[in-house]
Amino acid sequence: DAKTTQPTSMDCAEGRAANLPCNHSTISGNEYVYWYRQIHSQGPQYIIHGLKNNETNEMASLIITEDRKSSTLILPHATLRDTAVYYCIVRAPIYSGGGADGLTFGKGTHLIIQP
Amino acid sequence: DSGVTQTPKHLITATGQRVTLRCSPRSGDLSVYWYQQSLDQGLQFLIQYYNGEERAKGNILERFSAQQFPDLHSELNLSSLELGDSALYFCASSVAAAALNTGELFFGEGSRLTVL
């Protein structure tokens, strides 16, 4: 799986958009970008994933650059409950030979939403 | 609620002892994954089972073992416990059909193990 680089921590004011960057310059053509988050001591929670196109769901938007070497997770209106560690993960889907192992989590970005 | 159930939520034991952690995956999910999260190591993948068979191994110690039963629940056995085994142990499951498995895992709330 391609390696990802994320800032260690970020602050964002409540009510503003939180933009979390992720670099994945060695990403392969069949590898997806996944985002998970972990609120303190809870189980990680899936947020969103994408391959090439930008994606949006009820939680967030994922913007992937045209060369796919980086992406940004956007939380449009951050609340205090969005304070968490956010993990960017890159891997190929299992059905296309992406391996049978679980997702590999790095250090992530500790996002702190300020009131 | 992810639909993944883990028991016990908290466990305190002594060095040298053995414990068993239990996980019930989401209804219909065939894959179960175990992760360990300690303060200094982050989330470490331990092992995966798919429909009763071991599918992949990560950083799992020889003192640890796991299995998945016919009803698809899984157990993680930790033996000869050491102080360093104190951690949160998470179980995750994924959707049943391999063709749909793009890597979305559903995590339980974890079992916190404290070894004294």
CSV table of N, CA, C and O in Angstrom, one decimal, chain A residues 6 10 12-13 15-22 33-37 47-49 53-65 70-79 82 86-88 109 111 113:
chain,number,residue,atom,x,y,z
A,6,GLN,N,0.6,13.0,6.6
A,6,GLN,CA,-0.4,14.0,7.1
A,6,GLN,C,0.2,14.8,8.2
A,6,GLN,O,1.1,14.4,8.9
A,10,MET,N,-3.9,19.8,13.7
A,10,MET,CA,-4.5,21.0,13.1
A,10,MET,C,-5.6,21.6,14.1
A,10,MET,O,-6.2,20.8,14.8
A,12,CYS,N,-9.1,24.2,14.1
A,12,CYS,CA,-10.1,24.8,13.3
A,12,CYS,C,-11.2,25.3,14.2
A,12,CYS,O,-11.5,24.7,15.3
A,13,ALA,N,-11.7,26.5,13.9
A,13,ALA,CA,-12.8,27.1,14.7
A,13,ALA,C,-14.1,26.4,14.4
A,13,ALA,O,-14.4,26.0,13.3
A,15,GLY,N,-17.8,25.7,13.5
A,15,GLY,CA,-18.6,26.4,12.4
A,15,GLY,C,-17.9,26.6,11.1
A,15,GLY,O,-18.5,26.8,10.1
A,16,ARG,N,-16.6,26.6,11.1
A,16,ARG,CA,-15.8,26.8,9.9
A,16,ARG,C,-15.6,25.4,9.2
A,16,ARG,O,-15.8,24.4,9.8
A,17,ALA,N,-15.1,25.5,8.0
A,17,ALA,CA,-14.7,24.3,7.3
A,17,ALA,C,-13.4,23.8,7.7
A,17,ALA,O,-12.4,24.6,7.8
A,18,ALA,N,-13.3,22.5,8.0
A,18,ALA,CA,-12.0,21.9,8.3
A,18,ALA,C,-11.4,21.2,7.1
A,18,ALA,O,-12.1,20.4,6.5
A,19,ASN,N,-10.2,21.6,6.7
A,19,ASN,CA,-9.6,21.0,5.5
A,19,ASN,C,-8.4,20.2,5.9
A,19,ASN,O,-7.4,20.8,6.3
A,20,LEU,N,-8.4,18.9,5.8
A,20,LEU,CA,-7.3,18.1,6.2
A,20,LEU,C,-6.6,17.5,5.0
A,20,LEU,O,-7.2,16.8,4.2
A,21,PRO,N,-5.3,17.9,4.9
A,21,PRO,CA,-4.6,17.4,3.7
A,21,PRO,C,-3.9,16.0,3.9
A,21,PRO,O,-3.6,15.6,5.0
A,22,CYS,N,-3.7,15.4,2.8
A,22,CYS,CA,-3.0,14.1,2.8
A,22,CYS,C,-2.1,14.0,1.5
A,22,CYS,O,-2.7,14.2,0.4
A,33,VAL,N,-8.4,6.0,-2.0
A,33,VAL,CA,-8.0,6.8,-0.8
A,33,VAL,C,-9.2,6.7,0.2
A,33,VAL,O,-10.4,7.0,-0.2
A,34,TYR,N,-8.9,6.3,1.4
A,34,TYR,CA,-9.9,6.2,2.5
A,34,TYR,C,-9.6,7.1,3.6
A,34,TYR,O,-8.4,7.4,3.9
A,35,TRP,N,-10.7,7.6,4.2
A,35,TRP,CA,-10.5,8.4,5.4
A,35,TRP,C,-11.3,7.8,6.6
A,35,TRP,O,-12.5,7.4,6.4
A,36,TYR,N,-10.7,7.7,7.7
A,36,TYR,CA,-11.3,7.2,8.9
A,36,TYR,C,-11.0,8.3,10.0
A,36,TYR,O,-10.1,9.0,9.9
A,37,ARG,N,-11.8,8.2,11.0
A,37,ARG,CA,-11.5,9.1,12.2
A,37,ARG,C,-11.7,8.3,13.5
A,37,ARG,O,-12.5,7.3,13.5
A,47,ILE,N,-15.3,7.4,7.2
A,47,ILE,CA,-15.8,8.6,6.7
A,47,ILE,C,-16.2,8.6,5.3
A,47,ILE,O,-17.4,8.8,4.9
A,48,ILE,N,-15.2,8.3,4.4
A,48,ILE,CA,-15.4,8.5,3.0
A,48,ILE,C,-14.3,7.8,2.3
A,48,ILE,O,-13.2,7.6,2.9
A,49,HIS,N,-14.5,7.4,1.0
A,49,HIS,CA,-13.4,7.0,0.2
A,49,HIS,C,-13.6,7.4,-1.3
A,49,HIS,O,-14.7,7.7,-1.7
A,53,ASN,N,-12.5,10.6,-8.7
A,53,ASN,CA,-13.4,11.8,-8.7
A,53,ASN,C,-13.6,12.3,-7.3
A,53,ASN,O,-13.4,11.5,-6.3
A,54,ASN,N,-14.0,13.5,-7.1
A,54,ASN,CA,-14.4,14.0,-5.8
A,54,ASN,C,-15.6,13.3,-5.3
A,54,ASN,O,-16.5,12.9,-6.1
A,55,GLU,N,-15.7,13.1,-4.0
A,55,GLU,CA,-16.8,12.4,-3.4
A,55,GLU,C,-17.4,13.2,-2.3
A,55,GLU,O,-16.7,14.0,-1.6
A,56,THR,N,-18.7,13.1,-2.1
A,56,THR,CA,-19.4,13.8,-1.0
A,56,THR,C,-20.4,12.9,-0.4
A,56,THR,O,-21.1,12.1,-1.1
A,57,ASN,N,-20.4,12.9,0.9
A,57,ASN,CA,-21.5,12.2,1.6
A,57,ASN,C,-22.0,13.1,2.8
A,57,ASN,O,-21.6,14.3,2.8
A,58,GLU,N,-22.8,12.5,3.6
A,58,GLU,CA,-23.4,13.3,4.7
A,58,GLU,C,-22.4,13.8,5.7
A,58,GLU,O,-22.7,14.7,6.5
A,59,MET,N,-21.2,13.2,5.7
A,59,MET,CA,-20.2,13.6,6.7
A,59,MET,C,-19.2,14.5,6.2
A,59,MET,O,-18.8,15.4,6.9
A,60,ALA,N,-18.8,14.3,4.9
A,60,ALA,CA,-17.6,15.1,4.5
A,60,ALA,C,-17.5,15.0,2.9
A,60,ALA,O,-18.3,14.4,2.3
A,61,SER,N,-16.6,15.8,2.4
A,61,SER,CA,-16.2,15.8,1.0
A,61,SER,C,-14.8,15.4,0.9
A,61,SER,O,-14.0,15.7,1.7
A,62,LEU,N,-14.5,14.7,-0.2
A,62,LEU,CA,-13.1,14.3,-0.5
A,62,LEU,C,-12.7,14.8,-1.8
A,62,LEU,O,-13.4,14.6,-2.8
A,63,ILE,N,-11.7,15.6,-1.8
A,63,ILE,CA,-11.2,16.2,-3.0
A,63,ILE,C,-9.8,15.6,-3.4
A,63,ILE,O,-8.9,15.6,-2.6
A,64,ILE,N,-9.7,14.9,-4.5
A,64,ILE,CA,-8.5,14.3,-5.0
A,64,ILE,C,-7.9,15.0,-6.1
A,64,ILE,O,-8.7,15.3,-7.1
A,65,THR,N,-6.7,15.4,-6.1
A,65,THR,CA,-6.0,16.1,-7.2
A,65,THR,C,-6.0,15.3,-8.4
A,65,THR,O,-6.1,14.0,-8.4
A,70,SER,N,-2.3,13.7,-4.0
A,70,SER,CA,-2.7,14.3,-2.8
A,70,SER,C,-4.2,14.4,-2.7
A,70,SER,O,-4.9,14.3,-3.8
A,71,SER,N,-4.7,14.5,-1.5
A,71,SER,CA,-6.2,14.7,-1.4
A,71,SER,C,-6.5,15.6,-0.1
A,71,SER,O,-5.6,15.8,0.7
A,72,THR,N,-7.7,16.0,-0.1
A,72,THR,CA,-8.1,16.9,1.1
A,72,THR,C,-9.5,16.4,1.5
A,72,THR,O,-10.4,16.2,0.7
A,73,LEU,N,-9.6,16.1,2.8
A,73,LEU,CA,-10.9,15.8,3.4
A,73,LEU,C,-11.5,17.1,4.0
A,73,LEU,O,-10.8,17.9,4.7
A,74,ILE,N,-12.7,17.4,3.6
A,74,ILE,CA,-13.3,18.7,4.0
A,74,ILE,C,-14.5,18.3,4.9
A,74,ILE,O,-15.5,17.6,4.5
A,75,LEU,N,-14.5,18.9,6.1
A,75,LEU,CA,-15.7,18.8,7.0
A,75,LEU,C,-16.3,20.2,6.9
A,75,LEU,O,-15.7,21.2,7.4
A,76,PRO,N,-17.4,20.4,6.3
A,76,PRO,CA,-17.9,21.7,5.9
A,76,PRO,C,-18.3,22.6,7.0
A,76,PRO,O,-18.0,23.8,6.9
A,77,HIS,N,-18.8,22.1,8.1
A,77,HIS,CA,-19.2,23.0,9.2
A,77,HIS,C,-18.8,22.2,10.5
A,77,HIS,O,-19.6,21.5,11.1
A,78,ALA,N,-17.5,22.4,10.9
A,78,ALA,CA,-17.0,21.6,12.0
A,78,ALA,C,-17.7,21.9,13.3
A,78,ALA,O,-18.0,23.1,13.6
A,79,THR,N,-17.9,20.9,14.1
A,79,THR,CA,-18.4,21.1,15.4
A,79,THR,C,-17.5,20.5,16.4
A,79,THR,O,-16.5,19.8,16.0
A,82,ASP,N,-16.4,16.9,16.2
A,82,ASP,CA,-15.5,16.5,15.2
A,82,ASP,C,-14.0,16.4,15.6
A,82,ASP,O,-13.2,16.0,14.9
A,86,TYR,N,-7.7,11.9,12.5
A,86,TYR,CA,-8.2,11.6,11.2
A,86,TYR,C,-7.1,10.9,10.5
A,86,TYR,O,-6.0,11.4,10.4
A,87,TYR,N,-7.4,9.7,9.9
A,87,TYR,CA,-6.5,8.9,9.2
A,87,TYR,C,-6.8,8.8,7.7
A,87,TYR,O,-7.9,8.6,7.3
A,88,CYS,N,-5.7,9.1,7.0
A,88,CYS,CA,-5.8,8.9,5.5
A,88,CYS,C,-5.1,7.7,5.1
A,88,CYS,O,-3.9,7.4,5.5
A,109,THR,N,-3.9,12.8,11.7
A,109,THR,CA,-3.9,14.2,12.1
A,109,THR,C,-4.9,14.4,13.2
A,109,THR,O,-6.0,14.0,13.1
A,111,LEU,N,-7.2,16.6,14.8
A,111,LEU,CA,-7.9,17.8,14.5
A,111,LEU,C,-8.6,18.3,15.8
A,111,LEU,O,-9.4,17.5,16.4
A,113,ILE,N,-11.1,21.1,17.3
A,113,ILE,CA,-12.1,22.1,16.9
A,113,ILE,C,-12.2,23.1,18.1
A,113,ILE,O,-12.5,22.6,19.3
